[in-house]
MMTF fields as JSON, N, C-alpha, C and O atoms, coordinates in Angstrom:
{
  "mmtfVersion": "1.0.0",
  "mmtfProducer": "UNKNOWN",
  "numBonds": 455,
  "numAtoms": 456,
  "numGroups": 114,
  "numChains": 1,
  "numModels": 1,
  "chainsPerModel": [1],
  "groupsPerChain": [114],
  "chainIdList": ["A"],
  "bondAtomList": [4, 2, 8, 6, 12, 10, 16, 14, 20, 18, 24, 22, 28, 26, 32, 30, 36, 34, 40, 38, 44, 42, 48, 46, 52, 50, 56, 54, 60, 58, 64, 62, 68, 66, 72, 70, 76, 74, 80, 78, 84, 82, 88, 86, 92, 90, 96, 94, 100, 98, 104, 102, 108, 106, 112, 110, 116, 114, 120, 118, 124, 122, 128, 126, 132, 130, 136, 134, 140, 138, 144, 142, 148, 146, 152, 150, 156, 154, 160, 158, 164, 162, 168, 166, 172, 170, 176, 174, 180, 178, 184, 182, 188, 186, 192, 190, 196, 194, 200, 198, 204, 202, 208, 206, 212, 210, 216, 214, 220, 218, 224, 222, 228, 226, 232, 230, 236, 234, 240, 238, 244, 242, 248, 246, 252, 250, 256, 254, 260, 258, 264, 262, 268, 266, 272, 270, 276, 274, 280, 278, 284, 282, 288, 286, 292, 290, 296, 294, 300, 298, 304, 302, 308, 306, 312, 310, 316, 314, 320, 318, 324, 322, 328, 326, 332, 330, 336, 334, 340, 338, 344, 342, 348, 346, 352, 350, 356, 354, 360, 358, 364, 362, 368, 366, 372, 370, 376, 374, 380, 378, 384, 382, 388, 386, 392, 390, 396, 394, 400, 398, 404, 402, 408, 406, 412, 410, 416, 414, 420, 418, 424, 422, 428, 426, 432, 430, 436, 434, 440, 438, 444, 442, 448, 446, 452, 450],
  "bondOrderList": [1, 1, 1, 1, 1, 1, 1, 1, 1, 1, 1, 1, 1, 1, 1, 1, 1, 1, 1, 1, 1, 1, 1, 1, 1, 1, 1, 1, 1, 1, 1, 1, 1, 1, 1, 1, 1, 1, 1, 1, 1, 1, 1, 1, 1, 1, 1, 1, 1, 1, 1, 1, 1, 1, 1, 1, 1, 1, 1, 1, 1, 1, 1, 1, 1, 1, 1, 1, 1, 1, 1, 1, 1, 1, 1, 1, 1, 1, 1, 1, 1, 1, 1, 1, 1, 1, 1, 1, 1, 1, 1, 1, 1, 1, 1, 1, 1, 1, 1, 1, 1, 1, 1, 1, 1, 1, 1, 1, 1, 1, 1, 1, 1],
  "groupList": [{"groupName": "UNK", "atomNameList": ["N", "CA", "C", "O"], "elementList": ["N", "C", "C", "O"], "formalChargeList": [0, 0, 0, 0], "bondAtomList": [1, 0, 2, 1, 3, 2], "bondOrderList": [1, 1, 2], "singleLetterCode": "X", "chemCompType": "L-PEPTIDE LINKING"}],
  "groupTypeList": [0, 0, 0, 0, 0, 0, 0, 0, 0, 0, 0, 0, 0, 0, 0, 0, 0, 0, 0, 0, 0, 0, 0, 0, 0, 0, 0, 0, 0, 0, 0, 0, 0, 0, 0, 0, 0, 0, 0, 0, 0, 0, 0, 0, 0, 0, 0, 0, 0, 0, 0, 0, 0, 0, 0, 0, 0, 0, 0, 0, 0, 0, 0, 0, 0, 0, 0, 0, 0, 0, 0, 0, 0, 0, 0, 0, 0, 0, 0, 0, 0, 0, 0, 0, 0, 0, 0, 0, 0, 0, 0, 0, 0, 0, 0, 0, 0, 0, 0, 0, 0, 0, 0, 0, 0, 0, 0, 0, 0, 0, 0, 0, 0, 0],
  "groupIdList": [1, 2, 3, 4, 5, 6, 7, 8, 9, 10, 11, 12, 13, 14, 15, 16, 17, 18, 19, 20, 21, 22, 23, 24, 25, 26, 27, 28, 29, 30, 31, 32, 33, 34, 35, 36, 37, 38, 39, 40, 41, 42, 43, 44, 45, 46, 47, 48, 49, 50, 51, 52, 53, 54, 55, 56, 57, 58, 59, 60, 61, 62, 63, 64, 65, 66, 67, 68, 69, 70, 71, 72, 73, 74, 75, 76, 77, 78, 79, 80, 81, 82, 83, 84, 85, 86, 87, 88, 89, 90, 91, 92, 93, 94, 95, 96, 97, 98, 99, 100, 101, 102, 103, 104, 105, 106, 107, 108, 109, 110, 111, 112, 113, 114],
  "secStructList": [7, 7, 3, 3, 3, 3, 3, 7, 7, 3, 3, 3, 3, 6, 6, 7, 7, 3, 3, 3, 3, 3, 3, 3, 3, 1, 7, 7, 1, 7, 7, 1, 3, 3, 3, 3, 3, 3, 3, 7, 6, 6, 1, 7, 7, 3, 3, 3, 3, 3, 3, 3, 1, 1, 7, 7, 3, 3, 3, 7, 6, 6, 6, 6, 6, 6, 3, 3, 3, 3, 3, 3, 4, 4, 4, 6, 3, 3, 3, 3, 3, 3, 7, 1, 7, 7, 4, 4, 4, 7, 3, 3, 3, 3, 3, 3, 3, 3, 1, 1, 1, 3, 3, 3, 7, 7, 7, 3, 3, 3, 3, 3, 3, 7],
  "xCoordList": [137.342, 136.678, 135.752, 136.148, 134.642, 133.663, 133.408, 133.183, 133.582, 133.244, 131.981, 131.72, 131.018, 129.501, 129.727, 130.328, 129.053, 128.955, 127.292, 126.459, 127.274, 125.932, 125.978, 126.939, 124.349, 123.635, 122.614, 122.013, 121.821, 121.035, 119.929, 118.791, 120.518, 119.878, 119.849, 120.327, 119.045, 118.77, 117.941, 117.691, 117.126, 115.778, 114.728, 114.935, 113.474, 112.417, 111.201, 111.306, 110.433, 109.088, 108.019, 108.352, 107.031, 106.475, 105.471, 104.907, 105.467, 104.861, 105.469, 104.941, 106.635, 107.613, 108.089, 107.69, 109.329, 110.032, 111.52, 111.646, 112.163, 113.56, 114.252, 113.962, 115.228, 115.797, 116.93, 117.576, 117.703, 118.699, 118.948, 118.219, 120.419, 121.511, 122.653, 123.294, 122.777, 124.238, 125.001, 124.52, 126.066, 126.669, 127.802, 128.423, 127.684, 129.37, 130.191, 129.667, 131.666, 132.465, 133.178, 133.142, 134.107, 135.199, 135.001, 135.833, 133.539, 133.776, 134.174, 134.107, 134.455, 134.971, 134.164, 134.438, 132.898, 132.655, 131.208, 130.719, 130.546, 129.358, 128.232, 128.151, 127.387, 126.368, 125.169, 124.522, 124.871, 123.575, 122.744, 122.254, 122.397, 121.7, 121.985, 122.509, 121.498, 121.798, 120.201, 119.08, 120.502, 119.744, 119.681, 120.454, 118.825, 119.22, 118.133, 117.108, 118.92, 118.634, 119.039, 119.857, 117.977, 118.088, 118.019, 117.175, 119.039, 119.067, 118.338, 118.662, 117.755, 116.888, 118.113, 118.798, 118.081, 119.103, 118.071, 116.84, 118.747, 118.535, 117.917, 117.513, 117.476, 117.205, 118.314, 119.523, 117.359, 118.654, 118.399, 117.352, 119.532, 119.155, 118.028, 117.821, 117.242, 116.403, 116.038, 116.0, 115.834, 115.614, 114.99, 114.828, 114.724, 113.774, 112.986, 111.817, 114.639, 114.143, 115.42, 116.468, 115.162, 116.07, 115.528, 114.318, 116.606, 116.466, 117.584, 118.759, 117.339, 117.766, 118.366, 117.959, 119.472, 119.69, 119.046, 119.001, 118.339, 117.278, 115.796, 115.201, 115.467, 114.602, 113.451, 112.298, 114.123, 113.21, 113.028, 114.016, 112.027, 112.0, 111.503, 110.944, 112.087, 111.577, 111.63, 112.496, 110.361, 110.22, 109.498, 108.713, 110.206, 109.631, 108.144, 107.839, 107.091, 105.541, 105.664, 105.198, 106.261, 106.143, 106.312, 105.686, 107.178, 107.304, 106.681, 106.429, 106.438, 105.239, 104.278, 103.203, 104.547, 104.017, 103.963, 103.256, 105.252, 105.57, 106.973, 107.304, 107.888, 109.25, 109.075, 108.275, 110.57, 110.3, 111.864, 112.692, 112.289, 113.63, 113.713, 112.763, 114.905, 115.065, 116.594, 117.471, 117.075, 118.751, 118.599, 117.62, 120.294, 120.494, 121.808, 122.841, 121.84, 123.181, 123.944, 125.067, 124.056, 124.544, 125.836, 127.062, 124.671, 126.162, 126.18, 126.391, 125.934, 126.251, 125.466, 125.743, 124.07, 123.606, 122.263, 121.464, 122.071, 120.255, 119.641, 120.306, 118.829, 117.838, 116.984, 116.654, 116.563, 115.482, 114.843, 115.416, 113.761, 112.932, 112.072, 111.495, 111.675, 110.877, 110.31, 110.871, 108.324, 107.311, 106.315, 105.916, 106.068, 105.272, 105.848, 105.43, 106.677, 108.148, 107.396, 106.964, 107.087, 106.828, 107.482, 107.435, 107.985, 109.268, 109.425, 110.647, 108.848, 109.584, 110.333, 111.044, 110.357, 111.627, 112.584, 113.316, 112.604, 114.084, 115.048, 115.063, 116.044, 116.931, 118.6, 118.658, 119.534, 120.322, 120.215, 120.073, 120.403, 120.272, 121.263, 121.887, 121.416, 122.802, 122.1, 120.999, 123.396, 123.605, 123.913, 124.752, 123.527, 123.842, 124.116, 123.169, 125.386, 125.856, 126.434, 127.504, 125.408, 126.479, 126.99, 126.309, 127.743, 128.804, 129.0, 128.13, 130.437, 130.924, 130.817, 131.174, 130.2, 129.936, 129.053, 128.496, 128.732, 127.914, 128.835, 129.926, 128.667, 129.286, 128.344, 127.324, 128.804, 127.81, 128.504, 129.713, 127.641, 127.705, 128.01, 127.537, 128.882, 129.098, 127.514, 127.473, 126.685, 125.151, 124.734, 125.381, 123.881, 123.105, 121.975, 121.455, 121.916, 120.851, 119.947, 120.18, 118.686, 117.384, 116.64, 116.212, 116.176, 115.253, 113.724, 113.602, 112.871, 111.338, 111.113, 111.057, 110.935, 110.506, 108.801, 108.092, 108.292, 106.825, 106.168, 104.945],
  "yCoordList": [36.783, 36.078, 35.008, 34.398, 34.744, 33.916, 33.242, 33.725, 31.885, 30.903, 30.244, 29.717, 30.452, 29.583, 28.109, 28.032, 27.2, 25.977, 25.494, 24.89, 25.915, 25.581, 23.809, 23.041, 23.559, 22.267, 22.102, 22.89, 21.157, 20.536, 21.038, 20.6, 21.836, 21.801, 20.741, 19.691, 20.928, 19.549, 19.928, 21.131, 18.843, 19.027, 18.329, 17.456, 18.939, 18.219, 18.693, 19.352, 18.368, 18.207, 19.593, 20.211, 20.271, 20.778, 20.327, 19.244, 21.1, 20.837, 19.699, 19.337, 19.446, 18.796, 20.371, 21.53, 19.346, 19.629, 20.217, 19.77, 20.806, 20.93, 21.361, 22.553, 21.022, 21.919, 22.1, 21.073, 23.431, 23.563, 24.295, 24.866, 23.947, 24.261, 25.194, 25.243, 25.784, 27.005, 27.034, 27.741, 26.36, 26.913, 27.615, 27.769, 27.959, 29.399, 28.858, 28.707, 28.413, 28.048, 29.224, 30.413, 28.422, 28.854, 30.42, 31.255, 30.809, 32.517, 32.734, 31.873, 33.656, 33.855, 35.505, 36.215, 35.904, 37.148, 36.614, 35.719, 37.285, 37.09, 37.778, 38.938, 36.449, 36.69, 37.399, 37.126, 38.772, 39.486, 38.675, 38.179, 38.368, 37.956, 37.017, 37.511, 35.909, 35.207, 34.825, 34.857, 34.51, 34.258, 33.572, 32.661, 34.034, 33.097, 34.474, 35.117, 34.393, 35.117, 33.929, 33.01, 34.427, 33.821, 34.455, 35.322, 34.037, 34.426, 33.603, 32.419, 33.932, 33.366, 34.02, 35.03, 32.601, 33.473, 34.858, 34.852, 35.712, 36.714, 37.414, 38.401, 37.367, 38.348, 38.89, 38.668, 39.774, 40.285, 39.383, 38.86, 39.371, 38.553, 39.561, 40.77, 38.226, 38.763, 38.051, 36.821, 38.523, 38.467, 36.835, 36.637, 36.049, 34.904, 35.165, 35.469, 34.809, 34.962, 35.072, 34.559, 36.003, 36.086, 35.909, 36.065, 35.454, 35.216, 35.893, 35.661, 36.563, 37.21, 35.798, 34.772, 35.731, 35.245, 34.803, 33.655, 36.15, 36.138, 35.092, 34.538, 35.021, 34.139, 34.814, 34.385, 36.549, 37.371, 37.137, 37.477, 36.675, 35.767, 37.715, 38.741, 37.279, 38.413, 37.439, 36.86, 37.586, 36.466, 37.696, 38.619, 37.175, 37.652, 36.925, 35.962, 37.875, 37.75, 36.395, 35.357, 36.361, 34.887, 34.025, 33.103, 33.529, 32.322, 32.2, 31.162, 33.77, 33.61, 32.178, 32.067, 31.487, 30.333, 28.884, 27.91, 29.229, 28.271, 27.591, 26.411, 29.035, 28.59, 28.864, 29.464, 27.909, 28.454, 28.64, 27.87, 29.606, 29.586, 29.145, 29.312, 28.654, 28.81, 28.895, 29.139, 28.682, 28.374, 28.018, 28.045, 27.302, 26.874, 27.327, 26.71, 28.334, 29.221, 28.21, 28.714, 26.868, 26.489, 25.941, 25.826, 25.697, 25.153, 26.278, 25.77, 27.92, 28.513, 28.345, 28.931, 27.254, 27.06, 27.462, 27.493, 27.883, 28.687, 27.042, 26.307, 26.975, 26.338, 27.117, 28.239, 26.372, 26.964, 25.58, 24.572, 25.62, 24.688, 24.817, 25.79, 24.704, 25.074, 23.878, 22.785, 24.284, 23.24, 23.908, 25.058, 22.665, 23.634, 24.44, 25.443, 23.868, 24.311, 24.627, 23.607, 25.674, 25.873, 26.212, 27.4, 26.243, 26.355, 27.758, 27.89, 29.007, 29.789, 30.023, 31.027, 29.229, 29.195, 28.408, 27.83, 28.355, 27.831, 28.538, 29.235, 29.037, 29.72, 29.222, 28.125, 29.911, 29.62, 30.689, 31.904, 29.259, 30.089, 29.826, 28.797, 31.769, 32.11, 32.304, 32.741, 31.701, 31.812, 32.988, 33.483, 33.766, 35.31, 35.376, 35.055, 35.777, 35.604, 36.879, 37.238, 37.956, 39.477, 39.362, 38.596, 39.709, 39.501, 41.178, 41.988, 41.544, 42.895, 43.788, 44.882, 42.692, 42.823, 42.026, 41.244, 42.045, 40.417, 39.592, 40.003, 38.632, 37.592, 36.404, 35.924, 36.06, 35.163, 33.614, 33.444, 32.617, 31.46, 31.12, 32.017, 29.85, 29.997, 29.619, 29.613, 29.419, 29.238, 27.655, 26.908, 27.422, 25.787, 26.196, 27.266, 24.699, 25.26, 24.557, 23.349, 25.002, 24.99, 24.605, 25.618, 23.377, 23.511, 22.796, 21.699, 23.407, 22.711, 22.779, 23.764, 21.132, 21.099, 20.699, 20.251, 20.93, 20.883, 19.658, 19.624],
  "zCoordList": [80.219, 79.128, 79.712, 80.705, 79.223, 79.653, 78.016, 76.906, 78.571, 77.226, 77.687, 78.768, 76.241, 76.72, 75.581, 74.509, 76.274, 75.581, 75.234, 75.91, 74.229, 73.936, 73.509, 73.458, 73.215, 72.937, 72.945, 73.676, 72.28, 72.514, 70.917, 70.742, 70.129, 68.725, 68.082, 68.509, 66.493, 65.638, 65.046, 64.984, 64.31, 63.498, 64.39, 65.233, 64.002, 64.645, 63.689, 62.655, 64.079, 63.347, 63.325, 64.336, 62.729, 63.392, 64.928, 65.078, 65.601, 66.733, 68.13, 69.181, 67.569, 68.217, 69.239, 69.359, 69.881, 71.727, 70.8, 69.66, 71.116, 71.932, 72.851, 72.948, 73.816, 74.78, 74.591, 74.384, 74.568, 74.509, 76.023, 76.835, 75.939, 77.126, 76.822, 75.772, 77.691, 77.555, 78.974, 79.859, 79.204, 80.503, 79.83, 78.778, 81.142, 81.009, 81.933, 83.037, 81.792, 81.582, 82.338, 82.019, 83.846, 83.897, 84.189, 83.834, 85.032, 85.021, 86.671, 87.548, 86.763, 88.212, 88.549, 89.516, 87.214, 87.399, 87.598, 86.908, 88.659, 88.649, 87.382, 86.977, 86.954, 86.069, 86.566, 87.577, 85.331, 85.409, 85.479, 86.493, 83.839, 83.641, 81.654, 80.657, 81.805, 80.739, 79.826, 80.334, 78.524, 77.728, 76.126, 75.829, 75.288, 74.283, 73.108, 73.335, 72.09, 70.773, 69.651, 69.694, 68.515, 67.267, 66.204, 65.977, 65.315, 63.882, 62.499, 62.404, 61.845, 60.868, 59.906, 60.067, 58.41, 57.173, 56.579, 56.573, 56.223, 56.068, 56.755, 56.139, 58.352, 59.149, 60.143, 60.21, 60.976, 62.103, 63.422, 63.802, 63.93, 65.419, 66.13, 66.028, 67.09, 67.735, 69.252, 69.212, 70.25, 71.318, 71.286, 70.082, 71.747, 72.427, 73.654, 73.892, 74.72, 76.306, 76.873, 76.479, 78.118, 78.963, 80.156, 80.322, 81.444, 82.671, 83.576, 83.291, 84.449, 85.665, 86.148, 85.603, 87.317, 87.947, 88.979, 89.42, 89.505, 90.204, 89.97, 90.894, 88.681, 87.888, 87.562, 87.527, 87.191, 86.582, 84.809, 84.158, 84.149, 82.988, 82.05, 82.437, 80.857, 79.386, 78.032, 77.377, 78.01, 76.33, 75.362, 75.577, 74.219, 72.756, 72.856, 73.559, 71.7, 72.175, 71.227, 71.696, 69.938, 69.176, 69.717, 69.194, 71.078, 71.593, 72.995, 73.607, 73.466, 74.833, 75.218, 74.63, 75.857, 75.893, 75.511, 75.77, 74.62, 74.31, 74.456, 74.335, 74.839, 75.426, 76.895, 77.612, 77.069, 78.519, 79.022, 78.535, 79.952, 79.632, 81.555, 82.319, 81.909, 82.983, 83.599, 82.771, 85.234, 85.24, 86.125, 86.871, 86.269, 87.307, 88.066, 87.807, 88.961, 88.939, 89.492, 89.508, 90.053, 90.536, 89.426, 89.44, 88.481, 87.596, 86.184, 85.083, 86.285, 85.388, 84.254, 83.208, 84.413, 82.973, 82.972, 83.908, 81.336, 81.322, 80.395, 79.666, 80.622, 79.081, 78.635, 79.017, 77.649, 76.778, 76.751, 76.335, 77.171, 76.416, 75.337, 75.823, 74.604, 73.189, 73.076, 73.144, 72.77, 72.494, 71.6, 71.415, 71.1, 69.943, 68.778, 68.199, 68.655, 67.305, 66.144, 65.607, 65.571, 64.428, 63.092, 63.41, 62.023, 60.893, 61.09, 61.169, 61.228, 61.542, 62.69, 62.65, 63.889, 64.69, 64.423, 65.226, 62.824, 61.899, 62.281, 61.266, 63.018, 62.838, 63.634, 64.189, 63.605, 64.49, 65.782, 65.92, 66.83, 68.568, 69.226, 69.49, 69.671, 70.303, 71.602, 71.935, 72.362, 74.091, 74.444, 73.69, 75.43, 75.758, 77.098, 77.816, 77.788, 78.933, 79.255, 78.764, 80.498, 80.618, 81.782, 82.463, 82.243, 83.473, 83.345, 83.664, 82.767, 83.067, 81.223, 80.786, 80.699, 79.207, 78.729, 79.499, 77.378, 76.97, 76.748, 76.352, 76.895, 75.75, 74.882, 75.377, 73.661, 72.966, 72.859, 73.017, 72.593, 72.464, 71.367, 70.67, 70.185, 68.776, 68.042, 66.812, 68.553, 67.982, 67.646, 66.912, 68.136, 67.887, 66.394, 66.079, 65.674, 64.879, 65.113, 65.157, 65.333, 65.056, 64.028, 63.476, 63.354, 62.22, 62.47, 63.014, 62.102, 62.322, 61.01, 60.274, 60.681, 59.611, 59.297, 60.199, 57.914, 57.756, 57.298, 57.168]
}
């Protein structure tokens, strides 16, 4: 079992910053690769960004340039930085951690307001 600890959600403004954080907790299995997906109410979760261990980066084209994801294997943790927040990246954002499976984070929320 791998437990992620997310942070660093809230409200902010349009065109405002946030960074969120996810470490994983306590694994003894080496990480693929970790990342971060979001759910909007009434949509389906969807990709953001992911990062290789390696620091091979995959972003969704809506936030291309404007997030930025990165890690630090040393201590198990990815960020997300997000600039340029616009209200549709209202949603809640899950931590994504695969080792010998996925595992998910309990979700930070996200709101940009107008």
């Amino acid at each position: 079992q791998v437990q992620l600890v997310e942070s660093g959600g809230g409200l902010v403004q349009v065109g405002g910053s946030l960074r969120l954080s996810c470490a994983a907790a306590a694994t003894v299995f080496s990480i693929n690769h970790m990342g971060w997906y979001r759910q909007a109410p009434g949509k389906q979760r969807e990709l953001v960004a992911t990062i290789t261990t390696g620091g091979r980066t995959n972003y969704a084209d809506s936030v291309r340039g404007r997030f930025t994801i990165s890690i630090d294997n040393s201590k198990n943790t990815v960020y997300l930085q997000m600039n340029s927040l616009k209200p549709e990246d209202t949603a809640v954002y899950y931590c994504n951690c695969v080792v010998y499976r996925e595992f998910w984070g309990q979700g930070t929320q996200v709101t940009v307001s107008s």
